[in-house]
Amino acid sequence: MSIATTPRFETVADLLRQLGDVPAARVRMTPTPGAATEEDVIKIHDREGRLFELVDGVLVEKGMGYDESKMAALLIIYLGNFILQHDVGDILGADGMMRLFPGLVRIPDVAFVSCARSPSPDRKRGEIPDVVPDLVVEILSKSNTRKEMERKLDEYFEAGVRLVWYVDPEPSTVCVYTARHDFQTLTAEDHLDGGDVLPGFSLAIADWFTRAERSGPRN
C-alpha cells in the first residue's frame, strides 16, 4: 500500500504542513501543486538541472549544498570501493531518482541497491525505475525539517528499505535506523558498519567527518 496520500490541502499552510513543514522556497508552484507528475520531475531536471522529489503530486526541491554534497561524495567512495570489491550491487548518488510507490519519487543523497533488488535491465533508459534500496543515506541540510525527515522514514521503511542512515554534520552524528523506531545515534568516536545489509563494511566516523571538513591546499 502506498504511503503517498491524496492531496487534501486548501491553503498554502495546509500544503506545507502535509509535506512536513518544508520551507516554502522549496515547493514549486508550476505545475500546480497536486497535479505534478514524474514527467515533470524528469523534464525540470533535464531542462534546469534542478532536483525535485514528487510528493502527493507536488514538486519539492531537494535540499542540498556544497558541504552536504562533499560528505555524500566521500561516502560514495568509501561504500563504492567495498561494493565493487565484493560485487554485491550498485551505489547511487544524489541524482538517483527512484519510485518508492506510485506517485512518490524520492532522491536519497546516497543509496545502495543489492543485485537482488536492481531494476530490470530491459527498462527504458531515462525513466524513473521502481526500486527500493537496501540502504538509504540522507545528509541533513539546514532546510530539512524534523517532520519532513520523519515522513521520509515512514516511507522508506514501508517501501521495504532495510537500513537508513541520517547524517547530521553539525553535531557530527549518524542516526542508524534498522526499523522505523529502532535506531542508535553514533558519534565521531564510533565506527559505522553495514550490518546485515553490507556485512564487513566499516568506516570510522571521525575519519569521514574530518576529511569532509578539510579545505584548501595540502602541504
Coordinates of N, CA and C in Angstrom, one line a residue:
M1 N 0.8 -1.2 0.0 CA 0.0 0.0 0.0 C 0.9 1.2 0.0
S2 N 0.6 2.2 -0.9 CA 1.4 3.4 -1.0 C 1.1 4.3 0.2
I3 N 2.2 4.9 0.7 CA 2.1 5.9 1.8 C 1.8 7.2 1.3
A4 N 2.0 7.4 -0.1 CA 1.7 8.7 -0.7 C 0.2 9.0 -0.5
T5 N -0.2 10.2 -0.1 CA -1.6 10.5 0.2 C -2.2 11.3 -0.8
T6 N -3.5 11.3 -0.8 CA -4.3 12.2 -1.8 C -4.2 13.6 -1.3
P7 N -3.8 14.5 -2.2 CA -3.7 15.9 -1.7 C -5.0 16.4 -1.1
R8 N -4.9 17.0 0.1 CA -6.1 17.5 0.8 C -5.8 18.9 1.4
F9 N -5.1 19.7 0.7 CA -4.8 21.0 1.2 C -5.7 22.0 0.6
E10 N -6.1 23.0 1.4 CA -7.0 24.1 0.9 C -6.2 25.4 1.0
T11 N -5.1 25.5 1.8 CA -4.3 26.7 1.9 C -2.9 26.3 1.7
V12 N -2.0 27.3 1.5 CA -0.6 27.1 1.4 C -0.1 26.4 2.7
A13 N -0.6 26.9 3.9 CA -0.2 26.3 5.1 C -0.5 24.9 5.2
D14 N -1.7 24.5 4.7 CA -2.1 23.1 4.7 C -1.1 22.3 3.8
L15 N -0.7 22.8 2.7 CA 0.2 22.2 1.8 C 1.6 21.9 2.4
L16 N 2.1 23.0 3.0 CA 3.4 22.9 3.7 C 3.4 21.9 4.8
R17 N 2.3 21.9 5.6 CA 2.2 21.0 6.7 C 2.2 19.6 6.3
Q18 N 1.4 19.3 5.2 CA 1.3 17.9 4.7 C 2.7 17.4 4.2
L19 N 3.5 18.3 3.7 CA 4.8 17.9 3.1 C 5.8 17.8 4.2
G20 N 5.5 18.2 5.4 CA 6.4 18.0 6.5 C 7.0 19.4 7.0
D21 N 6.3 20.5 6.8 CA 6.7 21.8 7.2 C 8.0 22.2 6.4
V22 N 8.1 21.8 5.2 CA 9.3 22.2 4.4 C 9.2 23.7 4.1
P23 N 10.3 24.4 3.9 CA 10.3 25.8 3.6 C 9.6 26.0 2.3
A24 N 8.8 27.1 2.2 CA 8.0 27.4 1.0 C 8.9 27.5 -0.2
A25 N 10.1 28.0 0.0 CA 11.0 28.2 -1.2 C 11.4 26.9 -1.9
R26 N 11.2 25.8 -1.3 CA 11.5 24.5 -1.9 C 10.3 23.9 -2.6
V27 N 9.1 24.5 -2.5 CA 7.9 24.0 -3.2 C 7.6 24.7 -4.5
R28 N 7.6 24.0 -5.6 CA 7.4 24.6 -6.9 C 5.9 24.7 -7.1
M29 N 5.5 25.9 -7.6 CA 4.1 26.2 -7.9 C 3.6 25.9 -9.3
T30 N 4.6 25.6 -10.2 CA 4.2 25.1 -11.5 C 5.0 23.8 -11.8
P31 N 4.3 22.8 -12.1 CA 2.9 22.6 -12.3 C 2.1 22.9 -10.9
T32 N 0.8 23.1 -11.0 CA 0.0 23.4 -9.8 C 0.2 22.2 -8.8
P33 N 0.5 22.6 -7.6 CA 0.6 21.6 -6.5 C -0.6 20.6 -6.5
G34 N -0.3 19.3 -6.6 CA -1.3 18.3 -6.6 C -1.5 17.7 -8.0
A35 N -0.9 18.4 -9.0 CA -1.0 18.0 -10.4 C 0.3 17.6 -11.1
A36 N 1.4 17.7 -10.3 CA 2.7 17.3 -10.9 C 2.8 15.8 -11.1
T37 N 3.7 15.4 -12.1 CA 3.9 14.0 -12.4 C 5.4 13.7 -12.5
E38 N 5.7 12.4 -12.7 CA 7.1 12.0 -12.8 C 7.7 12.7 -14.1
E39 N 6.9 12.9 -15.1 CA 7.4 13.5 -16.3 C 7.9 14.9 -16.0
D40 N 7.2 15.6 -15.1 CA 7.7 17.0 -14.7 C 9.0 16.9 -14.0
V41 N 9.2 15.9 -13.1 CA 10.5 15.7 -12.4 C 11.6 15.6 -13.4
I42 N 11.4 14.7 -14.4 CA 12.5 14.5 -15.4 C 12.7 15.7 -16.3
K43 N 11.6 16.3 -16.7 CA 11.8 17.5 -17.6 C 12.5 18.6 -16.9
I44 N 12.2 18.9 -15.7 CA 12.8 20.0 -15.0 C 14.3 19.7 -14.7
H45 N 14.6 18.5 -14.4 CA 16.0 18.1 -14.2 C 16.8 18.2 -15.5
D46 N 16.2 17.8 -16.6 CA 16.9 17.9 -17.9 C 17.0 19.3 -18.4
R47 N 16.0 20.1 -18.1 CA 16.0 21.5 -18.6 C 16.7 22.5 -17.7
E48 N 16.6 22.3 -16.4 CA 17.1 23.3 -15.5 C 18.3 22.7 -14.6
G49 N 18.5 21.4 -14.6 CA 19.5 20.8 -13.8 C 19.2 20.8 -12.3
R50 N 17.9 20.9 -12.0 CA 17.4 21.0 -10.6 C 16.7 19.7 -10.2
L51 N 16.9 19.3 -9.0 CA 16.3 18.0 -8.5 C 15.1 18.3 -7.6
F52 N 14.0 17.7 -8.0 CA 12.7 17.8 -7.3 C 12.2 16.4 -7.0
E53 N 11.8 16.2 -5.8 CA 11.1 15.0 -5.4 C 9.6 15.2 -5.7
L54 N 8.9 14.1 -6.0 CA 7.5 14.1 -6.2 C 6.8 13.5 -5.0
V55 N 6.0 14.4 -4.3 CA 5.3 14.0 -3.1 C 3.8 14.5 -3.2
D56 N 2.9 13.6 -3.2 CA 1.5 14.0 -3.3 C 1.1 14.9 -4.4
G57 N 1.8 14.7 -5.6 CA 1.5 15.5 -6.7 C 2.2 16.9 -6.7
V58 N 3.1 17.0 -5.7 CA 3.8 18.3 -5.5 C 5.3 18.1 -5.8
L59 N 5.9 19.1 -6.4 CA 7.4 19.1 -6.6 C 8.0 19.8 -5.5
V60 N 8.9 19.0 -4.8 CA 9.6 19.6 -3.6 C 11.1 19.5 -3.9
E61 N 11.7 20.7 -4.0 CA 13.2 20.7 -4.3 C 14.0 20.0 -3.3
K62 N 15.0 19.2 -3.7 CA 15.8 18.5 -2.8 C 16.8 19.5 -2.1
G63 N 16.8 19.5 -0.8 CA 17.7 20.4 0.0 C 19.1 19.8 -0.1
M64 N 20.1 20.5 -0.7 CA 21.4 20.0 -0.8 C 22.3 21.2 -1.0
G65 N 23.6 21.1 -0.5 CA 24.5 22.2 -0.7 C 25.9 21.6 -0.9
Y66 N 26.9 22.5 -1.0 CA 28.3 22.1 -1.3 C 28.8 21.1 -0.2
D67 N 28.6 21.5 1.1 CA 29.1 20.7 2.1 C 28.4 19.3 2.2
E68 N 27.1 19.3 2.0 CA 26.4 18.1 2.1 C 26.8 17.2 0.9
S69 N 27.0 17.8 -0.3 CA 27.4 17.0 -1.4 C 28.8 16.4 -1.2
K70 N 29.7 17.2 -0.6 CA 31.0 16.7 -0.3 C 31.0 15.5 0.6
M71 N 30.2 15.6 1.6 CA 30.1 14.4 2.5 C 29.5 13.2 1.8
A72 N 28.5 13.4 1.0 CA 27.9 12.3 0.3 C 28.9 11.7 -0.7
A73 N 29.7 12.5 -1.4 CA 30.6 12.0 -2.4 C 31.7 11.2 -1.7
L74 N 32.2 11.6 -0.6 CA 33.1 10.8 0.2 C 32.6 9.5 0.6
L75 N 31.3 9.5 1.1 CA 30.7 8.2 1.5 C 30.6 7.3 0.3
I76 N 30.2 7.8 -0.9 CA 30.1 7.0 -2.1 C 31.5 6.3 -2.4
I77 N 32.6 7.1 -2.2 CA 33.9 6.5 -2.4 C 34.1 5.3 -1.4
Y78 N 33.8 5.6 -0.1 CA 34.1 4.5 0.9 C 33.2 3.3 0.6
L79 N 31.9 3.5 0.4 CA 31.0 2.4 0.1 C 31.2 1.8 -1.2
G80 N 31.5 2.7 -2.2 CA 31.7 2.2 -3.6 C 32.9 1.2 -3.7
N81 N 34.0 1.5 -3.0 CA 35.1 0.6 -3.0 C 34.8 -0.7 -2.5
F82 N 34.0 -0.7 -1.4 CA 33.6 -2.0 -0.8 C 32.7 -2.8 -1.7
I83 N 31.7 -2.1 -2.3 CA 30.7 -2.7 -3.1 C 31.3 -3.3 -4.4
L84 N 32.3 -2.6 -5.0 CA 33.0 -3.1 -6.2 C 33.8 -4.3 -5.8
Q85 N 34.5 -4.2 -4.7 CA 35.4 -5.3 -4.3 C 34.6 -6.6 -4.1
H86 N 33.4 -6.5 -3.5 CA 32.6 -7.7 -3.2 C 31.5 -7.9 -4.3
D87 N 31.3 -7.0 -5.2 CA 30.4 -7.2 -6.3 C 29.0 -7.6 -5.8
V88 N 28.4 -6.7 -5.0 CA 27.1 -7.0 -4.3 C 26.0 -6.2 -4.8
G89 N 26.2 -5.2 -5.7 CA 25.1 -4.3 -6.1 C 25.6 -3.0 -6.7
D90 N 24.8 -2.0 -6.6 CA 25.1 -0.7 -7.2 C 25.0 0.4 -6.1
I91 N 25.8 1.4 -6.3 CA 25.8 2.6 -5.4 C 25.3 3.8 -6.2
L92 N 24.4 4.5 -5.7 CA 23.7 5.7 -6.3 C 24.0 7.0 -5.6
G93 N 24.1 8.0 -6.4 CA 24.4 9.4 -5.8 C 23.1 10.2 -5.7
A94 N 23.3 11.5 -5.5 CA 22.2 12.4 -5.1 C 21.3 12.8 -6.3
D95 N 21.5 12.2 -7.5 CA 20.5 12.4 -8.5 C 19.9 11.1 -9.0
G96 N 20.0 10.1 -8.1 CA 19.4 8.7 -8.4 C 17.9 8.7 -8.0
M97 N 17.1 9.1 -9.0 CA 15.6 9.1 -8.7 C 15.1 7.7 -8.6
M98 N 14.1 7.5 -7.7 CA 13.5 6.2 -7.6 C 12.1 6.3 -7.2
R99 N 11.2 5.4 -7.7 CA 9.8 5.4 -7.4 C 9.6 4.4 -6.3
L100 N 9.3 4.9 -5.1 CA 9.1 4.0 -4.0 C 7.6 3.5 -4.0
F101 N 6.7 4.3 -4.4 CA 5.3 3.9 -4.5 C 4.8 4.7 -5.7
P102 N 3.7 4.3 -6.3 CA 3.1 5.2 -7.4 C 2.8 6.6 -6.9
G103 N 3.4 7.5 -7.6 CA 3.2 8.9 -7.2 C 4.2 9.5 -6.2
L104 N 5.1 8.6 -5.8 CA 6.1 9.0 -4.8 C 7.5 8.8 -5.3
V105 N 8.2 9.9 -5.6 CA 9.6 9.8 -6.1 C 10.5 10.4 -5.1
R106 N 11.5 9.7 -4.6 CA 12.5 10.2 -3.7 C 13.9 10.1 -4.3
I107 N 14.8 11.0 -3.8 CA 16.1 11.0 -4.3 C 17.1 11.1 -3.1
P108 N 17.4 9.9 -2.5 CA 18.3 10.0 -1.4 C 19.7 10.5 -1.8
D109 N 20.5 11.0 -0.8 CA 21.8 11.5 -1.1 C 22.7 10.4 -1.6
V110 N 22.6 9.2 -0.9 CA 23.3 8.0 -1.3 C 22.4 6.8 -1.1
A111 N 22.5 5.9 -2.0 CA 21.7 4.7 -1.8 C 22.5 3.5 -2.3
F112 N 22.3 2.3 -1.7 CA 22.8 1.1 -2.1 C 21.7 0.1 -2.5
V113 N 21.8 -0.4 -3.7 CA 20.8 -1.3 -4.2 C 21.5 -2.7 -4.5
S114 N 21.1 -3.7 -3.8 CA 21.7 -5.0 -4.0 C 21.3 -5.6 -5.3
C115 N 22.1 -6.6 -5.7 CA 21.8 -7.2 -7.0 C 20.4 -7.8 -7.1
A116 N 19.9 -8.3 -6.0 CA 18.6 -8.9 -6.0 C 17.5 -7.8 -6.2
R117 N 17.8 -6.6 -5.9 CA 16.8 -5.5 -6.0 C 17.0 -4.6 -7.2
S118 N 18.0 -4.8 -8.0 CA 18.3 -4.0 -9.1 C 17.1 -4.0 -10.1
P119 N 16.8 -2.8 -10.7 CA 15.7 -2.8 -11.7 C 16.1 -3.6 -12.9
S120 N 15.1 -3.9 -13.6 CA 15.3 -4.8 -14.8 C 16.2 -4.1 -15.9
P121 N 17.1 -4.8 -16.4 CA 18.0 -4.2 -17.5 C 17.2 -3.9 -18.7
D122 N 16.0 -4.4 -18.9 CA 15.2 -4.2 -20.1 C 14.4 -2.9 -20.0
R123 N 14.4 -2.2 -18.8 CA 13.6 -1.0 -18.7 C 14.2 0.1 -19.6
K124 N 13.3 1.1 -19.9 CA 13.7 2.1 -20.8 C 14.6 3.1 -20.1
R125 N 15.8 3.4 -20.7 CA 16.7 4.4 -20.1 C 16.1 5.8 -20.0
G126 N 16.3 6.4 -18.8 CA 15.8 7.8 -18.6 C 14.5 7.8 -17.8
E127 N 13.8 6.6 -17.7 CA 12.6 6.5 -16.9 C 13.0 6.4 -15.4
I128 N 12.1 6.8 -14.6 CA 12.3 6.6 -13.1 C 12.0 5.2 -12.8
P129 N 12.9 4.4 -12.2 CA 12.6 3.0 -12.0 C 11.9 2.7 -10.7
D130 N 11.1 1.6 -10.7 CA 10.6 1.1 -9.5 C 11.7 0.4 -8.8
V131 N 12.2 0.9 -7.7 CA 13.3 0.3 -7.0 C 13.3 0.7 -5.5
V132 N 13.5 -0.3 -4.7 CA 13.6 0.0 -3.2 C 15.0 -0.3 -2.8
P133 N 15.8 0.7 -2.4 CA 17.2 0.4 -2.0 C 17.3 -0.4 -0.7
D134 N 18.4 -1.1 -0.5 CA 18.6 -1.8 0.7 C 19.1 -0.8 1.8
L135 N 19.9 0.2 1.4 CA 20.4 1.2 2.2 C 20.1 2.6 1.7
V136 N 19.6 3.5 2.5 CA 19.4 4.9 2.1 C 20.2 5.8 3.1
V137 N 20.8 6.8 2.5 CA 21.6 7.8 3.4 C 21.1 9.2 3.0
E138 N 20.7 9.9 4.1 CA 20.3 11.3 3.9 C 21.3 12.2 4.7
I139 N 22.0 13.1 4.0 CA 22.8 14.1 4.7 C 22.0 15.3 5.0
L140 N 21.7 15.6 6.3 CA 20.8 16.6 6.6 C 21.3 18.0 6.3
S141 N 20.5 18.8 5.7 CA 20.8 20.2 5.5 C 20.0 21.1 6.3
K142 N 20.3 22.4 6.3 CA 19.5 23.4 7.2 C 18.1 23.5 6.7
S143 N 17.8 23.2 5.5 CA 16.4 23.3 5.0 C 15.5 22.1 5.3
N144 N 16.2 21.0 5.8 CA 15.4 19.8 6.1 C 14.7 20.1 7.5
T145 N 13.5 19.7 7.6 CA 12.7 19.8 8.9 C 12.6 18.4 9.5
R146 N 12.3 18.5 10.8 CA 12.2 17.2 11.5 C 11.0 16.4 11.0
K147 N 9.9 17.1 10.7 CA 8.7 16.4 10.2 C 8.9 15.8 8.8
E148 N 9.6 16.6 8.0 CA 9.9 16.1 6.6 C 10.7 14.8 6.7
M149 N 11.7 14.8 7.6 CA 12.6 13.6 7.7 C 11.9 12.4 8.4
E150 N 10.9 12.7 9.3 CA 10.1 11.7 9.9 C 9.2 11.0 8.8
R151 N 8.7 11.9 8.0 CA 7.8 11.4 6.9 C 8.6 10.5 6.0
K152 N 9.9 10.9 5.6 CA 10.7 10.1 4.8 C 11.0 8.7 5.4
L153 N 11.3 8.7 6.7 CA 11.5 7.4 7.4 C 10.3 6.5 7.3
D154 N 9.1 7.1 7.5 CA 7.9 6.3 7.3 C 7.8 5.6 5.9
E155 N 8.1 6.5 4.9 CA 8.1 6.0 3.5 C 9.1 4.9 3.2
Y156 N 10.3 5.2 3.7 CA 11.4 4.3 3.4 C 11.1 2.9 3.9
F157 N 10.7 2.8 5.2 CA 10.5 1.5 5.8 C 9.3 0.9 5.3
E158 N 8.2 1.6 5.0 CA 7.0 1.0 4.5 C 7.4 0.4 3.1
A159 N 8.2 1.1 2.3 CA 8.6 0.6 1.0 C 9.4 -0.7 1.1
G160 N 10.2 -0.8 2.2 CA 11.0 -2.0 2.3 C 12.5 -1.8 2.4
V161 N 12.9 -0.5 2.6 CA 14.3 -0.2 2.8 C 14.7 -0.9 4.1
R162 N 15.9 -1.5 4.1 CA 16.4 -2.3 5.3 C 17.2 -1.5 6.3
L163 N 17.9 -0.4 5.8 CA 18.8 0.3 6.7 C 18.8 1.8 6.2
V164 N 18.7 2.7 7.2 CA 18.7 4.1 6.9 C 19.7 4.8 7.8
W165 N 20.5 5.7 7.2 CA 21.5 6.5 7.9 C 21.1 7.9 7.7
Y166 N 20.8 8.6 8.8 CA 20.6 10.1 8.8 C 21.9 10.7 9.4
V167 N 22.5 11.5 8.5 CA 23.8 12.1 8.9 C 23.6 13.6 9.2
D168 N 24.0 14.0 10.4 CA 23.9 15.4 10.8 C 25.3 15.9 11.0
P169 N 25.7 16.8 10.0 CA 27.1 17.2 10.0 C 27.5 18.1 11.2
E170 N 26.6 18.9 11.7 CA 26.9 19.9 12.7 C 27.3 19.3 14.1
P171 N 26.5 18.4 14.6 CA 26.9 17.7 15.8 C 27.8 16.5 15.5
S172 N 28.0 16.2 14.2 CA 28.9 15.1 13.8 C 28.3 13.8 14.3
T173 N 27.0 13.5 14.0 CA 26.4 12.3 14.4 C 25.7 11.6 13.2
V174 N 25.5 10.3 13.4 CA 24.8 9.5 12.4 C 23.8 8.6 13.2
C175 N 22.5 8.8 12.8 CA 21.5 8.0 13.4 C 21.3 6.8 12.4
V176 N 21.4 5.6 13.0 CA 21.3 4.4 12.2 C 20.0 3.8 12.5
Y177 N 19.1 3.7 11.5 CA 17.8 3.1 11.7 C 17.8 1.7 11.1
T178 N 17.5 0.7 11.8 CA 17.2 -0.6 11.3 C 15.8 -1.0 11.2
A179 N 14.9 -0.1 11.7 CA 13.5 -0.1 11.6 C 13.0 1.3 11.9
R180 N 11.7 1.5 11.7 CA 11.2 2.9 11.8 C 11.5 3.5 13.2
H181 N 11.3 2.7 14.3 CA 11.5 3.2 15.6 C 12.7 2.5 16.3
D182 N 13.5 1.9 15.6 CA 14.7 1.2 16.1 C 15.9 1.8 15.6
F183 N 16.6 2.6 16.4 CA 17.8 3.3 15.9 C 18.8 3.5 17.1
Q184 N 20.0 3.8 16.7 CA 21.0 4.2 17.6 C 21.8 5.4 17.0
T185 N 22.2 6.3 17.9 CA 23.0 7.5 17.4 C 24.4 7.3 17.7
L186 N 25.2 7.4 16.6 CA 26.6 7.2 16.6 C 27.3 8.6 16.6
T187 N 28.5 8.7 17.3 CA 29.3 9.9 17.3 C 30.6 9.7 16.6
A188 N 31.5 10.7 16.6 CA 32.8 10.6 16.0 C 33.7 9.6 16.6
E189 N 33.3 9.1 17.8 CA 34.1 8.1 18.5 C 33.8 6.7 18.0
D190 N 32.7 6.6 17.2 CA 32.2 5.2 16.8 C 32.6 4.9 15.3
H191 N 32.4 3.6 15.0 CA 32.5 3.1 13.6 C 31.1 2.9 13.1
L192 N 30.9 3.2 11.8 CA 29.7 2.9 11.1 C 29.9 1.6 10.3
D193 N 28.9 0.7 10.5 CA 29.1 -0.6 9.8 C 27.8 -0.9 9.0
G194 N 28.0 -1.8 8.1 CA 26.9 -2.1 7.2 C 25.9 -3.1 7.7
G195 N 26.0 -3.6 8.9 CA 25.1 -4.5 9.5 C 24.8 -5.7 8.6
D196 N 23.5 -6.1 8.5 CA 23.1 -7.2 7.7 C 23.1 -6.9 6.2
V197 N 23.1 -5.6 5.9 CA 22.9 -5.1 4.5 C 24.3 -5.2 3.8
L198 N 25.3 -4.7 4.5 CA 26.7 -4.8 3.9 C 27.6 -5.4 4.9
P199 N 27.5 -6.6 5.2 CA 28.4 -7.2 6.3 C 29.8 -7.1 5.9
G200 N 30.6 -6.7 6.9 CA 32.0 -6.5 6.7 C 32.4 -5.0 6.4
F201 N 31.5 -4.2 6.0 CA 31.8 -2.8 5.8 C 32.0 -2.1 7.1
S202 N 33.0 -1.3 7.3 CA 33.2 -0.5 8.5 C 33.9 0.8 8.1
L203 N 33.5 1.9 8.7 CA 34.0 3.2 8.5 C 34.1 4.0 9.8
A204 N 35.3 4.5 10.1 CA 35.5 5.4 11.3 C 34.8 6.7 11.0
I205 N 33.8 7.0 11.8 CA 33.1 8.3 11.5 C 34.0 9.5 11.6
A206 N 34.9 9.5 12.6 CA 35.9 10.6 12.7 C 36.7 10.8 11.5
D207 N 37.1 9.8 10.8 CA 37.9 9.9 9.6 C 37.0 10.5 8.5
W208 N 35.8 10.1 8.4 CA 34.9 10.6 7.3 C 34.6 12.1 7.6
F209 N 34.2 12.5 8.7 CA 33.9 13.8 9.0 C 35.1 14.8 8.9
T210 N 36.3 14.3 9.4 CA 37.5 15.1 9.4 C 37.9 15.4 7.9
R211 N 37.8 14.4 7.1 CA 38.2 14.6 5.7 C 37.2 15.5 5.0
A212 N 35.9 15.4 5.3 CA 34.9 16.2 4.7 C 35.1 17.7 5.1
E213 N 35.6 17.9 6.3 CA 35.8 19.3 6.7 C 37.1 20.0 6.2
R214 N 38.0 19.2 5.7 CA 39.2 19.7 5.2 C 39.0 20.6 3.9
S215 N 39.8 21.7 3.8 CA 39.6 22.5 2.6 C 41.0 23.2 2.4
G216 N 41.1 23.7 1.2 CA 42.4 24.4 0.8 C 43.5 23.5 0.4
P217 N 44.7 24.0 0.1 CA 45.8 23.2 -0.4 C 46.4 22.4 0.8
R218 N 47.0 21.3 0.4 CA 47.7 20.4 1.4 C 49.2 20.6 1.2
N219 N 49.9 20.7 2.2 CA 51.4 20.8 2.2 C 52.0 19.4 2.3

